[in-house]
PDB file of C-alpha atoms in Angstrom:
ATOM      1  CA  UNK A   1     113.361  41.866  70.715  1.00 80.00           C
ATOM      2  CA  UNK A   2     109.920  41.722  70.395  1.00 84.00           C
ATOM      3  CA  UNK A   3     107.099  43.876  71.302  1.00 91.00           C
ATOM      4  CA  UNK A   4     103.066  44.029  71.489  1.00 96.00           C
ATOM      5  CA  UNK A   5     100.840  46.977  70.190  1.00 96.00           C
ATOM      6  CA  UNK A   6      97.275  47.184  71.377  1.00 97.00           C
ATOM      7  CA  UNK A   7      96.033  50.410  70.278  1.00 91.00           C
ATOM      8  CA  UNK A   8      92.778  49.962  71.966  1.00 95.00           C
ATOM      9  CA  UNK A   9      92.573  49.981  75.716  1.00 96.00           C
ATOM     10  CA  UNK A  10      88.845  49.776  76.039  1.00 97.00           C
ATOM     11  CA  UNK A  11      86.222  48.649  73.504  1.00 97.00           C
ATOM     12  CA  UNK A  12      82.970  49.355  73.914  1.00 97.00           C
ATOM     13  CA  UNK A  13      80.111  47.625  71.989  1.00 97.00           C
ATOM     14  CA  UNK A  14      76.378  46.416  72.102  1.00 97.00           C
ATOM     15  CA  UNK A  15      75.032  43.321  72.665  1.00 97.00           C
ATOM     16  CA  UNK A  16      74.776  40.764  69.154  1.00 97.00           C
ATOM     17  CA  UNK A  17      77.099  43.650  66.865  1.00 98.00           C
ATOM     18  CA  UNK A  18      80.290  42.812  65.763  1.00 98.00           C
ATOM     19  CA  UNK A  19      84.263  43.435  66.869  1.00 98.00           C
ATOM     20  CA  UNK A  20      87.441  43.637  66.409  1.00 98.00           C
ATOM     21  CA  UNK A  21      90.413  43.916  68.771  1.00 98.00           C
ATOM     22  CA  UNK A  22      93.694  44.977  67.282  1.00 98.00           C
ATOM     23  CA  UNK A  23      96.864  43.570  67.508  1.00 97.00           C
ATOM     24  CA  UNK A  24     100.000  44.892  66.075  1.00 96.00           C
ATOM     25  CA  UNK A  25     103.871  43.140  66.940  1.00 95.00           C
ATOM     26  CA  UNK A  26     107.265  43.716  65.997  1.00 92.00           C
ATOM     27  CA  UNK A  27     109.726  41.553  65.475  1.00 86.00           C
ATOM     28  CA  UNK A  28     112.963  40.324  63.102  1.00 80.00           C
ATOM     29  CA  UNK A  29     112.548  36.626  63.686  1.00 83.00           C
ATOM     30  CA  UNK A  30     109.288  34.612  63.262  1.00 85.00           C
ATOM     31  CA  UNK A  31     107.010  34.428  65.926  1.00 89.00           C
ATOM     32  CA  UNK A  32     103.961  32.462  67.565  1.00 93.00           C
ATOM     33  CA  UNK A  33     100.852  34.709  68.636  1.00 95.00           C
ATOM     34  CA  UNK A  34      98.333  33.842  70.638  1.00 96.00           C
ATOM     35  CA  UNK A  35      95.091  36.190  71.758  1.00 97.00           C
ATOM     36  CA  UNK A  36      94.431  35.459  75.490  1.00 96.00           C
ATOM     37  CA  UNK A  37      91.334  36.194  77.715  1.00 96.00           C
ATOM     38  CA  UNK A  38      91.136  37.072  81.507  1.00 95.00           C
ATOM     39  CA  UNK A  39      87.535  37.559  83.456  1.00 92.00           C
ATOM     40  CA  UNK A  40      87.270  39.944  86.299  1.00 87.00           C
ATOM     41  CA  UNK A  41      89.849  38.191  89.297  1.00 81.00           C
ATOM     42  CA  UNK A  42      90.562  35.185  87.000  1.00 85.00           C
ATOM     43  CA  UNK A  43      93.996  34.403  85.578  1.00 87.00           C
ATOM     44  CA  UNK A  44      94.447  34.139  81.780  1.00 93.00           C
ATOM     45  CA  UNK A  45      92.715  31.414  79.561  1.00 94.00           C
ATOM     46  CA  UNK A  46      93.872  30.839  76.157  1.00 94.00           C
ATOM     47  CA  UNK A  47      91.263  31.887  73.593  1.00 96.00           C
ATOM     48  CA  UNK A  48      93.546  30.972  69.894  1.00 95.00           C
ATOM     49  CA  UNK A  49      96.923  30.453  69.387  1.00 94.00           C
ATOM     50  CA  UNK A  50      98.673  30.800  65.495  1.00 93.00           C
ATOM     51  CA  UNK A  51     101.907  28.540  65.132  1.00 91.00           C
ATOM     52  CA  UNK A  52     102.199  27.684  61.335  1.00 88.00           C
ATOM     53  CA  UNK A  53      99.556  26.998  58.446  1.00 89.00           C
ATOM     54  CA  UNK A  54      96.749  28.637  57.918  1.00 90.00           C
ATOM     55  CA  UNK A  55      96.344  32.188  58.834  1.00 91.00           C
ATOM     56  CA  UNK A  56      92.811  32.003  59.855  1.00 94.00           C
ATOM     57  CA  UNK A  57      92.345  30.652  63.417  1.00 94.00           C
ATOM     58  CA  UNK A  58      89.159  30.034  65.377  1.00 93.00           C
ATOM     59  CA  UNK A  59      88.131  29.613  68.691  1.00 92.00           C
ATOM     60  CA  UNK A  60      85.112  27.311  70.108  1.00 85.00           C
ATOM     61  CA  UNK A  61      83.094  30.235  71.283  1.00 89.00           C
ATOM     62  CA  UNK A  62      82.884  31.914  67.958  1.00 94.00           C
ATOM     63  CA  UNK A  63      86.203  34.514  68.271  1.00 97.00           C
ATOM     64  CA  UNK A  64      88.383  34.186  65.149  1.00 97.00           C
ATOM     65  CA  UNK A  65      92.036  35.902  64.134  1.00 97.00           C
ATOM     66  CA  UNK A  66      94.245  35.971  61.304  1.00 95.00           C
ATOM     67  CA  UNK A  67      97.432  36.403  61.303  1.00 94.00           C
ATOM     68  CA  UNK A  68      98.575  38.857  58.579  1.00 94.00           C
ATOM     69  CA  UNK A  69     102.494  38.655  58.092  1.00 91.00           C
ATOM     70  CA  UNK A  70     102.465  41.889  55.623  1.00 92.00           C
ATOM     71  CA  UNK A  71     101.078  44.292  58.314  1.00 93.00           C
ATOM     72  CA  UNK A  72     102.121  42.803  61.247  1.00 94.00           C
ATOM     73  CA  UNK A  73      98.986  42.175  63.110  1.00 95.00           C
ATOM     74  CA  UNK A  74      96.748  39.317  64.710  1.00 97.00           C
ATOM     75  CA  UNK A  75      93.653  41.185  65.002  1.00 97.00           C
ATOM     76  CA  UNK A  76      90.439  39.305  67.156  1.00 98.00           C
ATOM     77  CA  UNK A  77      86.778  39.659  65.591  1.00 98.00           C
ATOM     78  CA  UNK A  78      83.733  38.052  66.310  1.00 98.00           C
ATOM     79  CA  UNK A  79      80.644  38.850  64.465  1.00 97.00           C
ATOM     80  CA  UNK A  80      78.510  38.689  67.677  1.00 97.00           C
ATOM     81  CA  UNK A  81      78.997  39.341  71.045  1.00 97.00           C
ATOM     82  CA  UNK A  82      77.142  38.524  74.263  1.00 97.00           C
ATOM     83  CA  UNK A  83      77.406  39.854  77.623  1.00 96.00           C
ATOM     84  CA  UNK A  84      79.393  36.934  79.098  1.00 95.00           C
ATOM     85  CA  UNK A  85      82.224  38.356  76.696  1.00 96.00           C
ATOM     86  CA  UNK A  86      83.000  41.087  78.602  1.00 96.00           C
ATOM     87  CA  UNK A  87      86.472  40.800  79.774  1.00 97.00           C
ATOM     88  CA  UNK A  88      89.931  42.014  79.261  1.00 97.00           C
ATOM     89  CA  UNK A  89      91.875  40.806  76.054  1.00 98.00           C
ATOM     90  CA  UNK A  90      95.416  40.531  75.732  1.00 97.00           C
ATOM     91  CA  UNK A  91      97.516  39.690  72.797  1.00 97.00           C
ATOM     92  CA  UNK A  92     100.669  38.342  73.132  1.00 96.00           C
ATOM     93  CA  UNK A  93     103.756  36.595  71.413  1.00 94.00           C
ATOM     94  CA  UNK A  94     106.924  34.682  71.619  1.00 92.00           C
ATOM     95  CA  UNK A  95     109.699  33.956  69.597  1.00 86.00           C
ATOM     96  CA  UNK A  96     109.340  31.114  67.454  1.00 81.00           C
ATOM     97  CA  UNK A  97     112.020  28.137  67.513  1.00 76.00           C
ATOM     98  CA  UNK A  98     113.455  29.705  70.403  1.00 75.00           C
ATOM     99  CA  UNK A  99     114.616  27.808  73.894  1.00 80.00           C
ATOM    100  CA  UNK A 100     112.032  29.632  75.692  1.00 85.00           C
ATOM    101  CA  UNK A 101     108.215  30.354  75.435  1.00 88.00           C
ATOM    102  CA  UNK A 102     107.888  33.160  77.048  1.00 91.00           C
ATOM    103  CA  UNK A 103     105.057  35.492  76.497  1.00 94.00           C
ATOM    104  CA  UNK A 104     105.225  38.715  76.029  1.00 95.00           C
ATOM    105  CA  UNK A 105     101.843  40.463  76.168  1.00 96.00           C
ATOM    106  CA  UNK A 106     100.140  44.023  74.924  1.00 96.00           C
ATOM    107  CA  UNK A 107      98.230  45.671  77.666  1.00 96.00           C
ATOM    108  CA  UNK A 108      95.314  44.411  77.137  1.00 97.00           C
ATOM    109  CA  UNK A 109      91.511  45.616  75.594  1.00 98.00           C
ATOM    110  CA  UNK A 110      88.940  45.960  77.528  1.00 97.00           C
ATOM    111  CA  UNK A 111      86.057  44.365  75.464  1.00 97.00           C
ATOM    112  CA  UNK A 112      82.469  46.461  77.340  1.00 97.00           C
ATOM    113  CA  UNK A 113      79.536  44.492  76.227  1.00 97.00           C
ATOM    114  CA  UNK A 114      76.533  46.387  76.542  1.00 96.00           C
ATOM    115  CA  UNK A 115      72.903  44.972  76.274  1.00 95.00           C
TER     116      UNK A 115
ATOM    117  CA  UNK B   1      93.841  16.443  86.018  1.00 59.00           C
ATOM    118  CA  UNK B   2      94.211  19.126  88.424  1.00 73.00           C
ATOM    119  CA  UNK B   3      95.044  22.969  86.871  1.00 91.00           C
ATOM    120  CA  UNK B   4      97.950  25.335  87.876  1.00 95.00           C
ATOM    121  CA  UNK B   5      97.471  26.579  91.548  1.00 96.00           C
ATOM    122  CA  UNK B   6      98.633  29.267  93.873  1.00 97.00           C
ATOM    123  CA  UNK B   7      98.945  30.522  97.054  1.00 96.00           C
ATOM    124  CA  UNK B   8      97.910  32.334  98.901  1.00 97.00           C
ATOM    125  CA  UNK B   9      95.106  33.961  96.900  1.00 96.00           C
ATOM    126  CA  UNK B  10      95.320  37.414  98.303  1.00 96.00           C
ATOM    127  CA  UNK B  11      98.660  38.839 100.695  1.00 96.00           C
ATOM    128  CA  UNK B  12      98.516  41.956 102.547  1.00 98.00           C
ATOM    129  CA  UNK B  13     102.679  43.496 103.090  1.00 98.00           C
ATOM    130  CA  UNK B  14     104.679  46.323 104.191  1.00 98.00           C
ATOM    131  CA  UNK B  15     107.593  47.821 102.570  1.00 98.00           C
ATOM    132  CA  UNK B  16     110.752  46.671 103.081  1.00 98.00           C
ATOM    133  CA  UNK B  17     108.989  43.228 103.848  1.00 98.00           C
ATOM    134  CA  UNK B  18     110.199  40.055 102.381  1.00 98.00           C
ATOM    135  CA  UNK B  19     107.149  37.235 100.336  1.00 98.00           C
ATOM    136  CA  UNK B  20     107.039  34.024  99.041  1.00 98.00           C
ATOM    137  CA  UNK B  21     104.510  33.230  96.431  1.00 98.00           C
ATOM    138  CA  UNK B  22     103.758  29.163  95.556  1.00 98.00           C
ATOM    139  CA  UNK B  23     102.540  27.852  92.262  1.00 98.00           C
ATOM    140  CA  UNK B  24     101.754  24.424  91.726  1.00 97.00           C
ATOM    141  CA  UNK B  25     101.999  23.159  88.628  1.00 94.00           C
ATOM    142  CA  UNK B  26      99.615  20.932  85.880  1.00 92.00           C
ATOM    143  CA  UNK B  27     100.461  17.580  86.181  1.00 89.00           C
ATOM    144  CA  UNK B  28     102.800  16.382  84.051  1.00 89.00           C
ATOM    145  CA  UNK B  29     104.513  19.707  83.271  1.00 93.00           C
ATOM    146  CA  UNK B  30     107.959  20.884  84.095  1.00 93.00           C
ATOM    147  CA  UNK B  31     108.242  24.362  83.061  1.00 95.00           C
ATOM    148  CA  UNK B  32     106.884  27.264  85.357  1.00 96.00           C
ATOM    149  CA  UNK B  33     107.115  30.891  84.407  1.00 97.00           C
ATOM    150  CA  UNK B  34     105.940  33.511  86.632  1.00 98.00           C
ATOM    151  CA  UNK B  35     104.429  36.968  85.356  1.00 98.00           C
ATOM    152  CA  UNK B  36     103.745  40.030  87.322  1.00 98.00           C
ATOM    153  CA  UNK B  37     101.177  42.219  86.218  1.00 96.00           C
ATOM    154  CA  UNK B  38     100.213  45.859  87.827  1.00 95.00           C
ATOM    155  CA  UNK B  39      96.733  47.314  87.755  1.00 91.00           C
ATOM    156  CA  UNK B  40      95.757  48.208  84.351  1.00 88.00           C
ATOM    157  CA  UNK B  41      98.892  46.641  82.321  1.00 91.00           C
ATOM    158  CA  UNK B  42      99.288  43.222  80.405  1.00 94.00           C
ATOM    159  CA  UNK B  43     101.291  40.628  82.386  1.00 96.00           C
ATOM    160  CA  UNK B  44     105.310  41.003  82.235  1.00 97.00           C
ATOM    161  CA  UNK B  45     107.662  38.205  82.336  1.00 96.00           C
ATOM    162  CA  UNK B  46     109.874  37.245  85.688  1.00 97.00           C
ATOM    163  CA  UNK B  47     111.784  34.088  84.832  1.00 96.00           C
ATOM    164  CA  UNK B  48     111.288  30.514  84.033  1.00 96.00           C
ATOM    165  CA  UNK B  49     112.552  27.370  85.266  1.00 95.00           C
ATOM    166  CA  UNK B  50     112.764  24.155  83.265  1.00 94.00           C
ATOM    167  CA  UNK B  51     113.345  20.866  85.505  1.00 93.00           C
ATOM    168  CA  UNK B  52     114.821  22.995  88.433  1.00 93.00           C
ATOM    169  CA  UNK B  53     116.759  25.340  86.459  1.00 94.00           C
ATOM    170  CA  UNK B  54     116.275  29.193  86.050  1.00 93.00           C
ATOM    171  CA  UNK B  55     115.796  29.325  82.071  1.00 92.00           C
ATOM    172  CA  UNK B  56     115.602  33.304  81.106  1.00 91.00           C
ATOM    173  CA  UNK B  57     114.625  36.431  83.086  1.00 94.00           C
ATOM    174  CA  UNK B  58     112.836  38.959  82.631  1.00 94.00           C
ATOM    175  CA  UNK B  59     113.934  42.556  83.385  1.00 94.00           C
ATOM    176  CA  UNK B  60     112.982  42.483  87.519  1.00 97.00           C
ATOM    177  CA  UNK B  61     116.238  43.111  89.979  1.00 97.00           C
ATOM    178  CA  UNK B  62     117.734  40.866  91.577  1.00 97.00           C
ATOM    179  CA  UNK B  63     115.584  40.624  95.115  1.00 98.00           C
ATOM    180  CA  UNK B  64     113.230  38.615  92.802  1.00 98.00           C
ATOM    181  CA  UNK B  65     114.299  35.158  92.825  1.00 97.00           C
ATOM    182  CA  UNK B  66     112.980  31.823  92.420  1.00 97.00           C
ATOM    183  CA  UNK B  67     113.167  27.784  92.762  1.00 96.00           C
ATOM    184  CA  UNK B  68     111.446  25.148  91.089  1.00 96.00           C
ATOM    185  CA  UNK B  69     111.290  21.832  93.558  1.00 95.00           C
ATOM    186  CA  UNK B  70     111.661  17.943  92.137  1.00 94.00           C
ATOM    187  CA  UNK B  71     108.065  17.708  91.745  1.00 92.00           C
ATOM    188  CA  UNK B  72     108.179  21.137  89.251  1.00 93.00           C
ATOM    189  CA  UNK B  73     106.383  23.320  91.895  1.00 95.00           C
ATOM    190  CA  UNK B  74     107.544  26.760  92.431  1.00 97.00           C
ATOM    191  CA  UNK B  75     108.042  29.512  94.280  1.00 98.00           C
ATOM    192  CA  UNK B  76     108.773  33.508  93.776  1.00 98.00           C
ATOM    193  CA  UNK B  77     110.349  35.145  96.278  1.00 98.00           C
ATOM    194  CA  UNK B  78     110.569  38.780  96.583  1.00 98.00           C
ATOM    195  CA  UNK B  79     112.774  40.773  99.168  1.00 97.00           C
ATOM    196  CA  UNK B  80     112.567  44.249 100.220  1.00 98.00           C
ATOM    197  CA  UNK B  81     108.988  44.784  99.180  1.00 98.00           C
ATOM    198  CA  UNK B  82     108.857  48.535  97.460  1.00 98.00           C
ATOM    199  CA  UNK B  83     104.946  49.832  96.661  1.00 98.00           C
ATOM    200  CA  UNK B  84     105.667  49.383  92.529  1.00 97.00           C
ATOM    201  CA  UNK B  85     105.382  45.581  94.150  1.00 98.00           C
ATOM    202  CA  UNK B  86     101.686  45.616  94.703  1.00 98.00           C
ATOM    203  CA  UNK B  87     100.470  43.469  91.329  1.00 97.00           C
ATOM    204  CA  UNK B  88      98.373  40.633  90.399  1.00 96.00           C
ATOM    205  CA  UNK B  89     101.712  37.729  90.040  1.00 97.00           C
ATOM    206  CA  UNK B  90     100.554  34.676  87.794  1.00 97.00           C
ATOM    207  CA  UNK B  91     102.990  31.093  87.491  1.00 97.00           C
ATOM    208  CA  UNK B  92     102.029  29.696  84.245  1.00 96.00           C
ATOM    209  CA  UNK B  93     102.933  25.743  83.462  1.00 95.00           C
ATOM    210  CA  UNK B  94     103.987  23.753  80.363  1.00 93.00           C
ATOM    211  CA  UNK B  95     105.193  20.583  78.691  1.00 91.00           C
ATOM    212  CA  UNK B  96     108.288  21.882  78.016  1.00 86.00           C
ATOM    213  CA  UNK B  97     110.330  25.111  76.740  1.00 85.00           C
ATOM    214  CA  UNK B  98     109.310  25.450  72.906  1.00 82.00           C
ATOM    215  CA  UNK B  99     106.964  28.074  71.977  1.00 79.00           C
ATOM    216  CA  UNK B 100     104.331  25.747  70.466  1.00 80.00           C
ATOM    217  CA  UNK B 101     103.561  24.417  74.030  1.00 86.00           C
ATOM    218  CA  UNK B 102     100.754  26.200  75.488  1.00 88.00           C
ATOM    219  CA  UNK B 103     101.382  27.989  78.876  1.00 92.00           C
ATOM    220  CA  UNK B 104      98.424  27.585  81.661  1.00 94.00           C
ATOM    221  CA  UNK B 105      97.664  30.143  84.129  1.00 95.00           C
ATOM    222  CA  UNK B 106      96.749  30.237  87.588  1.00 95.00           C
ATOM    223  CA  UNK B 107      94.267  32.190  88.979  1.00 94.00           C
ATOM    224  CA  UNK B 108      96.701  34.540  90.793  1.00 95.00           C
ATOM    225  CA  UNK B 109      98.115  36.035  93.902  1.00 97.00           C
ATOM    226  CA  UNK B 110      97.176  39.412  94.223  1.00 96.00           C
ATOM    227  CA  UNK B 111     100.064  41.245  96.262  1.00 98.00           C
ATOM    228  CA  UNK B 112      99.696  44.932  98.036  1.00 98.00           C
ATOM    229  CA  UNK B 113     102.526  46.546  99.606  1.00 98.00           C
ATOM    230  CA  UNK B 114     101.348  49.446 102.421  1.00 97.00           C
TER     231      UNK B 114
END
């Protein structure tokens, strides 16, 4: 089975400094990850998704994650943040060439942007 | 291209009540999954159905069940409401079942149980 590891329940940052959201998983078979975001009473938007190739994956608002297969993880960074990126952040995975996708999600980061 | 709906948006219920949640989903997708998530916790996984058929389920008892209708809309029924009900419940659409294909949310139903 897989599982989702976010260490971090709230993150807490200023206005234009960098951060980083961890995400650790577990699993014996390969897996897809994907980082997604939800806004105060909103449902869930996808913010990057890592399938196959290259580790580094980007996202048009300037969030980027890489997928380390070593250490397990698919941590979020952005070098900047604004306001507007305040949200909740949840990580989540499912089991690759499987005949389901599934998601199964961490419990989330609150990301606090501060000015 | 209209986005994954539900209804209703917000649903007031007593325990030992009985609820039915709808999801409409994107056009041109035939898998719905529906995910229940309580205050403060990432979103857990109900079941799935893939053109009408229950595909996987999640670890919820029995008195949650589903349907998915010829048009791929869906509903989640619930029966004897308990309070560990009360939770935000999202239906998520897709093309299809393989984990590549991307899974879009709806905004929600927001269930309490007094």
């Amino acid at each position: 089975a897989q599982s989702v590891t976010q260490l971090d329940s709230q993150v807490p940052v200023f206005e234009e400094a960098p951060v980083e959201l961890r995400c650790n998983y577990s699993s014996s078979v390969s897996v897809y990850l994907f980082w997604y975001v939800q806004y105060p009473n909103q449902g869930l938007q996808l913010l990057l998704k890592y399938l196959s190739g290259s580790t580094l994956v980007e996202s048009i608002n300037g969030f980027e994650a890489e997928f380390n297969k070593s250490q397990t993880s698919f941590h979020l960074r952005k070098p900047s943040v604004h306001i507007s990126d305040t949200a909740e952040y949840f990580c989540a995975v499912v089991r690759g060439g499987g005949a389901t996708n599934k998601l199964i999600f961490g419990t989330g980061t609150l990301l606090a942007v501060q000015p | 291209e209209t986005g994954v709906t539900q209804s209703p948006t917000h649903l007031i219920k007593t325990r030992g009540q009985q609820v039915t949640l709808r999801c409409s989903s994107q056009s041109g997708h035939n898998t719905v999954s529906w995910y229940q998530q309580a205050l403060g916790q990432g979103p857990q996984f109900i079941f799935q159905y893939y053109r009408e058929e229950e595909n996987g389920r999640g670890n919820f008892p029995p008195r949650f069940s589903g349907l998915q209708f010829p048009n791929y809309s869906s509903e989640l029924n619930v029966n004897a409401l308990e309070l560990d009900d009360s939770a935000l419940y999202l239906c998520a659409s897709s093309w299809g079942l393989a984990g590549e294909y991307e899974q879009y949310f709806g905004p929600g139903t927001r269930l309490t149980v007094t």
